[in-house]
PDB file of C-alpha atoms and ligand atoms in Angstrom:
ATOM      1  CA  MET A  15       0.000   0.000   0.000  1.00  0.00           C
ATOM      2  CA  LYS A  16       1.260   3.488  -0.828  1.00  0.00           C
ATOM      3  CA  LEU A  17       1.876   5.981   1.936  1.00  0.00           C
ATOM      4  CA  GLN A  18      -0.966   8.199   0.792  1.00  0.00           C
ATOM      5  CA  ASP A  19      -3.399   5.262   0.778  1.00  0.00           C
ATOM      6  CA  ALA A  20      -2.213   4.026   4.157  1.00  0.00           C
ATOM      7  CA  LEU A  21      -3.010   7.364   5.680  1.00  0.00           C
ATOM      8  CA  THR A  22      -6.293   8.034   4.006  1.00  0.00           C
ATOM      9  CA  HIS A  23      -7.571   4.475   4.414  1.00  0.00           C
ATOM     10  CA  SER A  24      -7.128   2.698   7.647  1.00  0.00           C
ATOM     11  CA  SER A  25      -6.278   5.096  10.396  1.00  0.00           C
ATOM     12  CA  THR A  26      -4.627   8.274  11.435  1.00  0.00           C
ATOM     13  CA  LYS A  27      -1.471   6.445  12.449  1.00  0.00           C
ATOM     14  CA  PHE A  28       1.741   8.062  11.297  1.00  0.00           C
ATOM     15  CA  PRO A  29       4.231   5.794   9.503  1.00  0.00           C
ATOM     16  CA  ALA A  30       7.461   5.963  11.502  1.00  0.00           C
ATOM     17  CA  ILE A  31      11.073   4.837  11.497  1.00  0.00           C
ATOM     18  CA  LEU A  32      12.665   4.595  14.944  1.00  0.00           C
ATOM     19  CA  LEU A  33      16.257   5.734  15.421  1.00  0.00           C
ATOM     20  CA  PHE A  34      17.435   3.861  18.471  1.00  0.00           C
ATOM     21  CA  GLY A  35      20.629   3.655  20.525  1.00  0.00           C
ATOM     22  CA  MET A  36      22.533   4.763  23.598  1.00  0.00           C
ATOM     23  CA  PRO A  37      23.033   8.440  24.475  1.00  0.00           C
ATOM     24  CA  GLY A  38      25.826   9.934  22.375  1.00  0.00           C
ATOM     25  CA  VAL A  39      25.816   7.185  19.739  1.00  0.00           C
ATOM     26  CA  GLY A  40      24.957   9.635  16.949  1.00  0.00           C
ATOM     27  CA  LYS A  41      21.161   9.521  16.696  1.00  0.00           C
ATOM     28  CA  GLY A  42      20.904  13.310  16.556  1.00  0.00           C
ATOM     29  CA  THR A  43      23.617  13.698  13.902  1.00  0.00           C
ATOM     30  CA  GLN A  44      22.184  10.983  11.677  1.00  0.00           C
ATOM     31  CA  GLY A  45      18.597  12.079  12.303  1.00  0.00           C
ATOM     32  CA  THR A  46      19.387  15.649  11.262  1.00  0.00           C
ATOM     33  CA  LEU A  47      21.152  14.424   8.125  1.00  0.00           C
ATOM     34  CA  LEU A  48      18.435  11.976   7.095  1.00  0.00           C
ATOM     35  CA  GLY A  49      15.788  14.569   7.907  1.00  0.00           C
ATOM     36  CA  THR A  50      17.038  16.735   5.037  1.00  0.00           C
ATOM     37  CA  MET A  51      15.698  14.130   2.589  1.00  0.00           C
ATOM     38  CA  ARG A  52      12.371  14.654   0.944  1.00  0.00           C
ATOM     39  CA  GLY A  53       9.804  12.378   2.536  1.00  0.00           C
ATOM     40  CA  VAL A  54      11.520  12.141   5.917  1.00  0.00           C
ATOM     41  CA  ARG A  55      10.620  14.270   8.957  1.00  0.00           C
ATOM     42  CA  HIS A  56      13.160  14.035  11.783  1.00  0.00           C
ATOM     43  CA  VAL A  57      11.704  14.437  15.268  1.00  0.00           C
ATOM     44  CA  SER A  58      13.898  14.482  18.386  1.00  0.00           C
ATOM     45  CA  THR A  59      11.997  14.307  21.667  1.00  0.00           C
ATOM     46  CA  GLY A  60      15.060  15.636  23.521  1.00  0.00           C
ATOM     47  CA  ALA A  61      15.012  18.739  21.270  1.00  0.00           C
ATOM     48  CA  ILE A  62      11.241  19.169  21.716  1.00  0.00           C
ATOM     49  CA  PHE A  63      11.645  19.012  25.493  1.00  0.00           C
ATOM     50  CA  ARG A  64      14.624  21.369  25.618  1.00  0.00           C
ATOM     51  CA  ALA A  65      12.633  23.956  23.606  1.00  0.00           C
ATOM     52  CA  LEU A  66       9.915  24.135  26.280  1.00  0.00           C
ATOM     53  CA  ASP A  67       9.647  27.207  28.494  1.00  0.00           C
ATOM     54  CA  ARG A  68      11.320  26.248  31.798  1.00  0.00           C
ATOM     55  CA  ASN A  69       8.772  28.335  33.681  1.00  0.00           C
ATOM     56  CA  SER A  70       5.666  26.713  32.221  1.00  0.00           C
ATOM     57  CA  ASP A  71       3.989  23.813  34.071  1.00  0.00           C
ATOM     58  CA  GLU A  72       5.127  21.395  31.372  1.00  0.00           C
ATOM     59  CA  GLY A  73       8.624  22.879  31.312  1.00  0.00           C
ATOM     60  CA  ARG A  74       9.012  22.526  35.087  1.00  0.00           C
ATOM     61  CA  GLU A  75       8.008  18.867  34.983  1.00  0.00           C
ATOM     62  CA  VAL A  76      10.277  18.115  32.024  1.00  0.00           C
ATOM     63  CA  PHE A  77      13.403  19.973  33.149  1.00  0.00           C
ATOM     64  CA  SER A  78      13.182  18.545  36.687  1.00  0.00           C
ATOM     65  CA  ARG A  79      13.833  15.172  34.984  1.00  0.00           C
ATOM     66  CA  ILE A  80      16.155  16.064  32.115  1.00  0.00           C
ATOM     67  CA  ASP A  81      18.549  18.056  34.287  1.00  0.00           C
ATOM     68  CA  HIS A  82      19.081  14.985  36.461  1.00  0.00           C
ATOM     69  CA  GLY A  83      19.387  12.493  33.621  1.00  0.00           C
ATOM     70  CA  LYS A  84      15.992  10.933  34.328  1.00  0.00           C
ATOM     71  CA  LEU A  85      13.257  10.156  31.835  1.00  0.00           C
ATOM     72  CA  VAL A  86      10.275  12.450  31.454  1.00  0.00           C
ATOM     73  CA  PRO A  87       7.235  10.440  32.706  1.00  0.00           C
ATOM     74  CA  ASP A  88       5.866   8.256  29.925  1.00  0.00           C
ATOM     75  CA  GLU A  89       2.375   9.742  29.648  1.00  0.00           C
ATOM     76  CA  SER A  90       3.742  13.301  29.637  1.00  0.00           C
ATOM     77  CA  ALA A  91       6.421  12.448  27.072  1.00  0.00           C
ATOM     78  CA  ILE A  92       3.870  11.030  24.640  1.00  0.00           C
ATOM     79  CA  ARG A  93       1.376  13.833  25.231  1.00  0.00           C
ATOM     80  CA  ILE A  94       3.963  16.580  24.634  1.00  0.00           C
ATOM     81  CA  TRP A  95       5.311  14.793  21.545  1.00  0.00           C
ATOM     82  CA  ARG A  96       1.812  14.371  20.094  1.00  0.00           C
ATOM     83  CA  HIS A  97       0.943  18.046  20.667  1.00  0.00           C
ATOM     84  CA  TRP A  98       4.162  19.005  18.922  1.00  0.00           C
ATOM     85  CA  VAL A  99       3.344  16.798  15.921  1.00  0.00           C
ATOM     86  CA  ASP A 100      -0.183  18.211  15.717  1.00  0.00           C
ATOM     87  CA  ASP A 101       1.242  21.742  15.832  1.00  0.00           C
ATOM     88  CA  GLN A 102       3.658  20.897  13.013  1.00  0.00           C
ATOM     89  CA  VAL A 103       0.770  19.612  10.900  1.00  0.00           C
ATOM     90  CA  ALA A 104      -1.272  22.748  11.635  1.00  0.00           C
ATOM     91  CA  LEU A 105       1.700  24.934  10.673  1.00  0.00           C
ATOM     92  CA  SER A 106       2.231  22.932   7.443  1.00  0.00           C
ATOM     93  CA  GLN A 107       5.703  21.946   8.657  1.00  0.00           C
ATOM     94  CA  TYR A 108       4.891  18.256   8.497  1.00  0.00           C
ATOM     95  CA  ASP A 109       2.681  16.591   5.907  1.00  0.00           C
ATOM     96  CA  PRO A 110       1.660  13.117   7.145  1.00  0.00           C
ATOM     97  CA  SER A 111       0.398  12.166   3.694  1.00  0.00           C
ATOM     98  CA  ARG A 112       3.865  12.594   2.168  1.00  0.00           C
ATOM     99  CA  GLU A 113       6.390  12.215   4.960  1.00  0.00           C
ATOM    100  CA  VAL A 114       7.519   9.416   7.234  1.00  0.00           C
ATOM    101  CA  LEU A 115       8.444  10.354  10.799  1.00  0.00           C
ATOM    102  CA  LEU A 116      12.000   9.557  11.854  1.00  0.00           C
ATOM    103  CA  LEU A 117      11.704   9.329  15.630  1.00  0.00           C
ATOM    104  CA  ASP A 118      14.933  10.007  17.526  1.00  0.00           C
ATOM    105  CA  GLY A 119      14.713   9.257  21.242  1.00  0.00           C
ATOM    106  CA  LEU A 120      11.189   7.846  21.197  1.00  0.00           C
ATOM    107  CA  PRO A 121      10.071   5.371  22.511  1.00  0.00           C
ATOM    108  CA  ARG A 122      12.353   5.063  25.522  1.00  0.00           C
ATOM    109  CA  SER A 123      10.422   2.523  27.608  1.00  0.00           C
ATOM    110  CA  ARG A 124       8.053  -0.382  27.013  1.00  0.00           C
ATOM    111  CA  ARG A 125       5.199   1.735  28.352  1.00  0.00           C
ATOM    112  CA  GLN A 126       5.952   4.352  25.682  1.00  0.00           C
ATOM    113  CA  CYS A 127       5.833   1.595  23.046  1.00  0.00           C
ATOM    114  CA  GLU A 128       2.345   0.687  24.249  1.00  0.00           C
ATOM    115  CA  LEU A 129       1.188   4.303  24.357  1.00  0.00           C
ATOM    116  CA  LEU A 130       2.517   4.889  20.851  1.00  0.00           C
ATOM    117  CA  GLU A 131       0.519   2.014  19.361  1.00  0.00           C
ATOM    118  CA  GLU A 132      -2.425   4.286  18.663  1.00  0.00           C
ATOM    119  CA  HIS A 133      -0.245   7.004  17.115  1.00  0.00           C
ATOM    120  CA  ILE A 134       2.350   5.334  14.900  1.00  0.00           C
ATOM    121  CA  ASP A 135       2.860   2.455  12.537  1.00  0.00           C
ATOM    122  CA  VAL A 136       6.471   1.310  13.004  1.00  0.00           C
ATOM    123  CA  LEU A 137       8.103   0.568   9.650  1.00  0.00           C
ATOM    124  CA  CYS A 138      11.514  -0.315  11.080  1.00  0.00           C
ATOM    125  CA  VAL A 139      13.843   0.205  14.007  1.00  0.00           C
ATOM    126  CA  ILE A 140      17.375   1.399  13.219  1.00  0.00           C
ATOM    127  CA  HIS A 141      19.501   0.277  16.141  1.00  0.00           C
ATOM    128  CA  LEU A 142      22.836   2.101  16.284  1.00  0.00           C
ATOM    129  CA  GLU A 143      24.415  -0.666  18.278  1.00  0.00           C
ATOM    130  CA  CYS A 144      27.454   0.097  20.388  1.00  0.00           C
ATOM    131  CA  GLU A 145      28.934  -2.102  23.116  1.00  0.00           C
ATOM    132  CA  GLN A 146      31.314   0.335  24.739  1.00  0.00           C
ATOM    133  CA  ILE A 147      30.080   3.243  26.769  1.00  0.00           C
ATOM    134  CA  ASP A 148      33.371   4.967  27.676  1.00  0.00           C
ATOM    135  CA  PRO A 149      33.919   6.582  24.229  1.00  0.00           C
ATOM    136  CA  LEU A 150      30.292   7.731  24.306  1.00  0.00           C
ATOM    137  CA  ILE A 151      30.677   9.283  27.758  1.00  0.00           C
ATOM    138  CA  ALA A 152      33.763  11.161  26.518  1.00  0.00           C
ATOM    139  CA  ARG A 153      31.811  12.366  23.476  1.00  0.00           C
ATOM    140  CA  LEU A 154      28.920  13.606  25.622  1.00  0.00           C
ATOM    141  CA  MET A 155      31.270  15.450  27.993  1.00  0.00           C
ATOM    142  CA  GLN A 156      32.813  17.161  24.964  1.00  0.00           C
ATOM    143  CA  ARG A 157      29.466  18.269  23.591  1.00  0.00           C
ATOM    144  CA  GLY A 158      28.580  19.379  27.136  1.00  0.00           C
ATOM    145  CA  GLN A 159      28.635  23.126  26.563  1.00  0.00           C
ATOM    146  CA  GLY A 160      25.106  24.470  26.715  1.00  0.00           C
ATOM    147  CA  ARG A 161      23.430  21.261  27.888  1.00  0.00           C
ATOM    148  CA  ALA A 162      23.213  20.758  31.634  1.00  0.00           C
ATOM    149  CA  ASP A 163      22.630  17.014  31.212  1.00  0.00           C
ATOM    150  CA  ASP A 164      25.855  16.623  29.186  1.00  0.00           C
ATOM    151  CA  SER A 165      28.147  18.466  31.608  1.00  0.00           C
ATOM    152  CA  ASP A 166      27.999  16.313  34.721  1.00  0.00           C
ATOM    153  CA  GLU A 167      29.503  12.828  34.596  1.00  0.00           C
ATOM    154  CA  GLY A 168      27.132  11.579  37.306  1.00  0.00           C
ATOM    155  CA  VAL A 169      24.117  12.693  35.277  1.00  0.00           C
ATOM    156  CA  ILE A 170      25.559  11.105  32.134  1.00  0.00           C
ATOM    157  CA  ARG A 171      26.173   7.778  33.911  1.00  0.00           C
ATOM    158  CA  ARG A 172      22.591   7.798  35.208  1.00  0.00           C
ATOM    159  CA  ARG A 173      21.356   8.183  31.618  1.00  0.00           C
ATOM    160  CA  PHE A 174      23.314   5.066  30.638  1.00  0.00           C
ATOM    161  CA  ASP A 175      21.872   3.139  33.602  1.00  0.00           C
ATOM    162  CA  ILE A 176      18.360   4.142  32.537  1.00  0.00           C
ATOM    163  CA  TYR A 177      19.152   3.175  28.968  1.00  0.00           C
ATOM    164  CA  ARG A 178      20.229  -0.313  30.107  1.00  0.00           C
ATOM    165  CA  GLN A 179      17.319  -0.878  32.463  1.00  0.00           C
ATOM    166  CA  THR A 180      14.391   0.875  30.825  1.00  0.00           C
ATOM    167  CA  THR A 181      15.170   1.788  27.226  1.00  0.00           C
ATOM    168  CA  HIS A 182      17.055  -1.232  25.878  1.00  0.00           C
ATOM    169  CA  PRO A 183      14.001  -3.534  26.438  1.00  0.00           C
ATOM    170  CA  VAL A 184      12.179  -1.459  23.782  1.00  0.00           C
ATOM    171  CA  LEU A 185      14.057  -3.536  21.184  1.00  0.00           C
ATOM    172  CA  ALA A 186      12.331  -6.722  22.317  1.00  0.00           C
ATOM    173  CA  TYR A 187       8.914  -5.079  21.958  1.00  0.00           C
ATOM    174  CA  TYR A 188       9.137  -5.026  18.160  1.00  0.00           C
ATOM    175  CA  PRO A 189       9.384  -8.088  15.878  1.00  0.00           C
ATOM    176  CA  THR A 190      12.998  -8.963  15.068  1.00  0.00           C
ATOM    177  CA  SER A 191      12.107  -8.715  11.366  1.00  0.00           C
ATOM    178  CA  VAL A 192      11.808  -4.917  11.648  1.00  0.00           C
ATOM    179  CA  VAL A 193      14.870  -4.336  13.854  1.00  0.00           C
ATOM    180  CA  PHE A 194      18.128  -3.568  11.997  1.00  0.00           C
ATOM    181  CA  SER A 195      21.463  -3.343  13.760  1.00  0.00           C
ATOM    182  CA  ILE A 196      23.804  -0.705  12.335  1.00  0.00           C
ATOM    183  CA  ASP A 197      27.475  -0.299  13.240  1.00  0.00           C
ATOM    184  CA  PRO A 198      27.789   3.295  14.539  1.00  0.00           C
ATOM    185  CA  ILE A 199      31.596   3.385  14.252  1.00  0.00           C
ATOM    186  CA  GLY A 200      32.979   5.226  11.229  1.00  0.00           C
ATOM    187  CA  SER A 201      32.580   8.568   9.497  1.00  0.00           C
ATOM    188  CA  VAL A 202      29.232  10.345   9.560  1.00  0.00           C
ATOM    189  CA  MET A 203      28.773   9.609   5.844  1.00  0.00           C
ATOM    190  CA  GLN A 204      29.686   5.915   6.205  1.00  0.00           C
ATOM    191  CA  ILE A 205      27.079   5.502   8.918  1.00  0.00           C
ATOM    192  CA  LYS A 206      24.497   7.432   6.911  1.00  0.00           C
ATOM    193  CA  LYS A 207      25.118   5.068   3.987  1.00  0.00           C
ATOM    194  CA  ARG A 208      24.566   2.004   6.199  1.00  0.00           C
ATOM    195  CA  ILE A 209      21.279   3.433   7.436  1.00  0.00           C
ATOM    196  CA  MET A 210      20.143   4.417   3.944  1.00  0.00           C
ATOM    197  CA  GLU A 211      20.689   0.860   2.696  1.00  0.00           C
ATOM    198  CA  VAL A 212      18.014  -0.255   5.136  1.00  0.00           C
ATOM    199  CA  VAL A 213      15.696   2.721   4.940  1.00  0.00           C
ATOM    200  CA  ILE A 214      15.481   3.380   1.201  1.00  0.00           C
ATOM    201  CA  PRO A 215      13.721   0.131   0.207  1.00  0.00           C
ATOM    202  CA  ILE A 216      11.274   0.672   3.056  1.00  0.00           C
ATOM    203  CA  LEU A 217      10.542   4.243   1.995  1.00  0.00           C
ATOM    204  CA  ASN A 218      10.233   3.253  -1.652  1.00  0.00           C
ATOM    205  CA  ALA A 219       7.783   0.502  -0.735  1.00  0.00           C
ATOM    206  CA  ARG A 220       5.668   3.143   1.018  1.00  0.00           C
ATOM    207  CA  GLY A 221       5.622   5.341  -2.063  1.00  0.00           C
ATOM    208  CA  VAL A 222       8.245   7.821  -0.846  1.00  0.00           C
ATOM    209  CA  LEU A 223      10.690   8.076  -3.719  1.00  0.00           C
ATOM    210  CA  ILE A 224      14.221   9.062  -2.851  1.00  0.00           C
ATOM    211  CA  SER A 225      16.318  10.565  -5.623  1.00  0.00           C
ATOM    212  CA  GLU A 226      19.865   9.392  -6.397  1.00  0.00           C
ATOM    213  CA  ASP A 227      21.609  12.516  -5.153  1.00  0.00           C
ATOM    214  CA  GLU A 228      19.834  12.158  -1.818  1.00  0.00           C
ATOM    215  CA  THR A 229      21.188   8.642  -1.427  1.00  0.00           C
ATOM    216  CA  ALA A 230      24.754   9.625  -2.305  1.00  0.00           C
ATOM    217  CA  ALA A 231      27.177   9.257   0.588  1.00  0.00           C
TER     218      ALA A 231
HETATM  219  P1  ADP B   5      20.512  11.530  24.469  1.00  0.00           P
HETATM  220  O1  ADP B   5      20.097  10.555  23.415  1.00  0.00           O
HETATM  221  O2  ADP B   5      21.942  11.924  24.379  1.00  0.00           O
HETATM  222  O3  ADP B   5      20.128  11.093  25.860  1.00  0.00           O
HETATM  223  P2  ADP B   5      18.256  13.303  23.930  1.00  0.00           P
HETATM  224  O4  ADP B   5      18.313  14.722  23.441  1.00  0.00           O
HETATM  225  O5  ADP B   5      17.618  12.286  23.066  1.00  0.00           O
HETATM  226  O6  ADP B   5      19.768  12.929  24.250  1.00  0.00           O
HETATM  227  O7  ADP B   5      17.487  13.260  25.338  1.00  0.00           O
HETATM  228  C1  ADP B   5      17.833  14.135  26.379  1.00  0.00           C
HETATM  229  C2  ADP B   5      16.941  13.883  27.592  1.00  0.00           C
HETATM  230  O8  ADP B   5      15.570  14.161  27.253  1.00  0.00           O
HETATM  231  C3  ADP B   5      16.911  12.453  28.108  1.00  0.00           C
HETATM  232  O9  ADP B   5      17.984  12.167  28.984  1.00  0.00           O
HETATM  233  C4  ADP B   5      15.571  12.431  28.842  1.00  0.00           C
HETATM  234  O10 ADP B   5      15.666  13.099  30.083  1.00  0.00           O
HETATM  235  C5  ADP B   5      14.698  13.286  27.947  1.00  0.00           C
HETATM  236  N1  ADP B   5      13.965  12.472  26.940  1.00  0.00           N
HETATM  237  C6  ADP B   5      14.169  12.453  25.604  1.00  0.00           C
HETATM  238  N2  ADP B   5      13.311  11.622  24.999  1.00  0.00           N
HETATM  239  C7  ADP B   5      12.535  11.090  25.987  1.00  0.00           C
HETATM  240  C8  ADP B   5      11.459  10.167  26.014  1.00  0.00           C
HETATM  241  N3  ADP B   5      11.008   9.583  24.894  1.00  0.00           N
HETATM  242  N4  ADP B   5      10.907   9.864  27.213  1.00  0.00           N
HETATM  243  C9  ADP B   5      11.332  10.423  28.329  1.00  0.00           C
HETATM  244  N5  ADP B   5      12.343  11.298  28.396  1.00  0.00           N
HETATM  245  C10 ADP B   5      12.957  11.639  27.242  1.00  0.00           C
END
């Protein structure tokens, strides 16, 4: 079924590709790059949360978690994300009939997977799979300027603990046939190419045609 048909027919579910992996593994870099392609809308929940007004009710709840390396509560995370998507549609920044969502940082717990069932149709999960956390911690400390949660090693280590305990089980929620492991070591363009090899056939099958220059590494 073509993307357009999928959306107009069955439901209001958004077709989505999940970009998954530990903090600092490169989800944001790859998401931003892939999001420049026609037909792909990159959405980072971390970026949505950091853009909230710290003094609003939502902002207070969110920053009290983020600043300490903890997850935003599941129901709030999904609600805020969904409002953001609806706003993007209303502002004509996202066209669900033509674009696939590339979700970066969502879902982050099994509960979020369940809550998302009514909102998204998961086309595939791109797992940027890395065994070693020390290089990632060093990378996060380097990018630290401007982000409170990247400046404190204790906060960073808590994020890895939460990833292991709460976020990693997300992988087992989805059928293995839609989960693709990608080696995140290499140049930005090498990693992009590995992801594109998985994503392009899936997008093409949904009626999103990617041109050759967009696929070039
Ligand atoms: P990273 O992948 O390096 O942790 P992100 O920008 O994706 O960076 O996330 C930053 C913080 O935002 C997380 O540590 C967490 O506090 C919060 N966050 C992001 N996405 C979610 C989510 N889906 N559920 C709950 N909290 C989230």
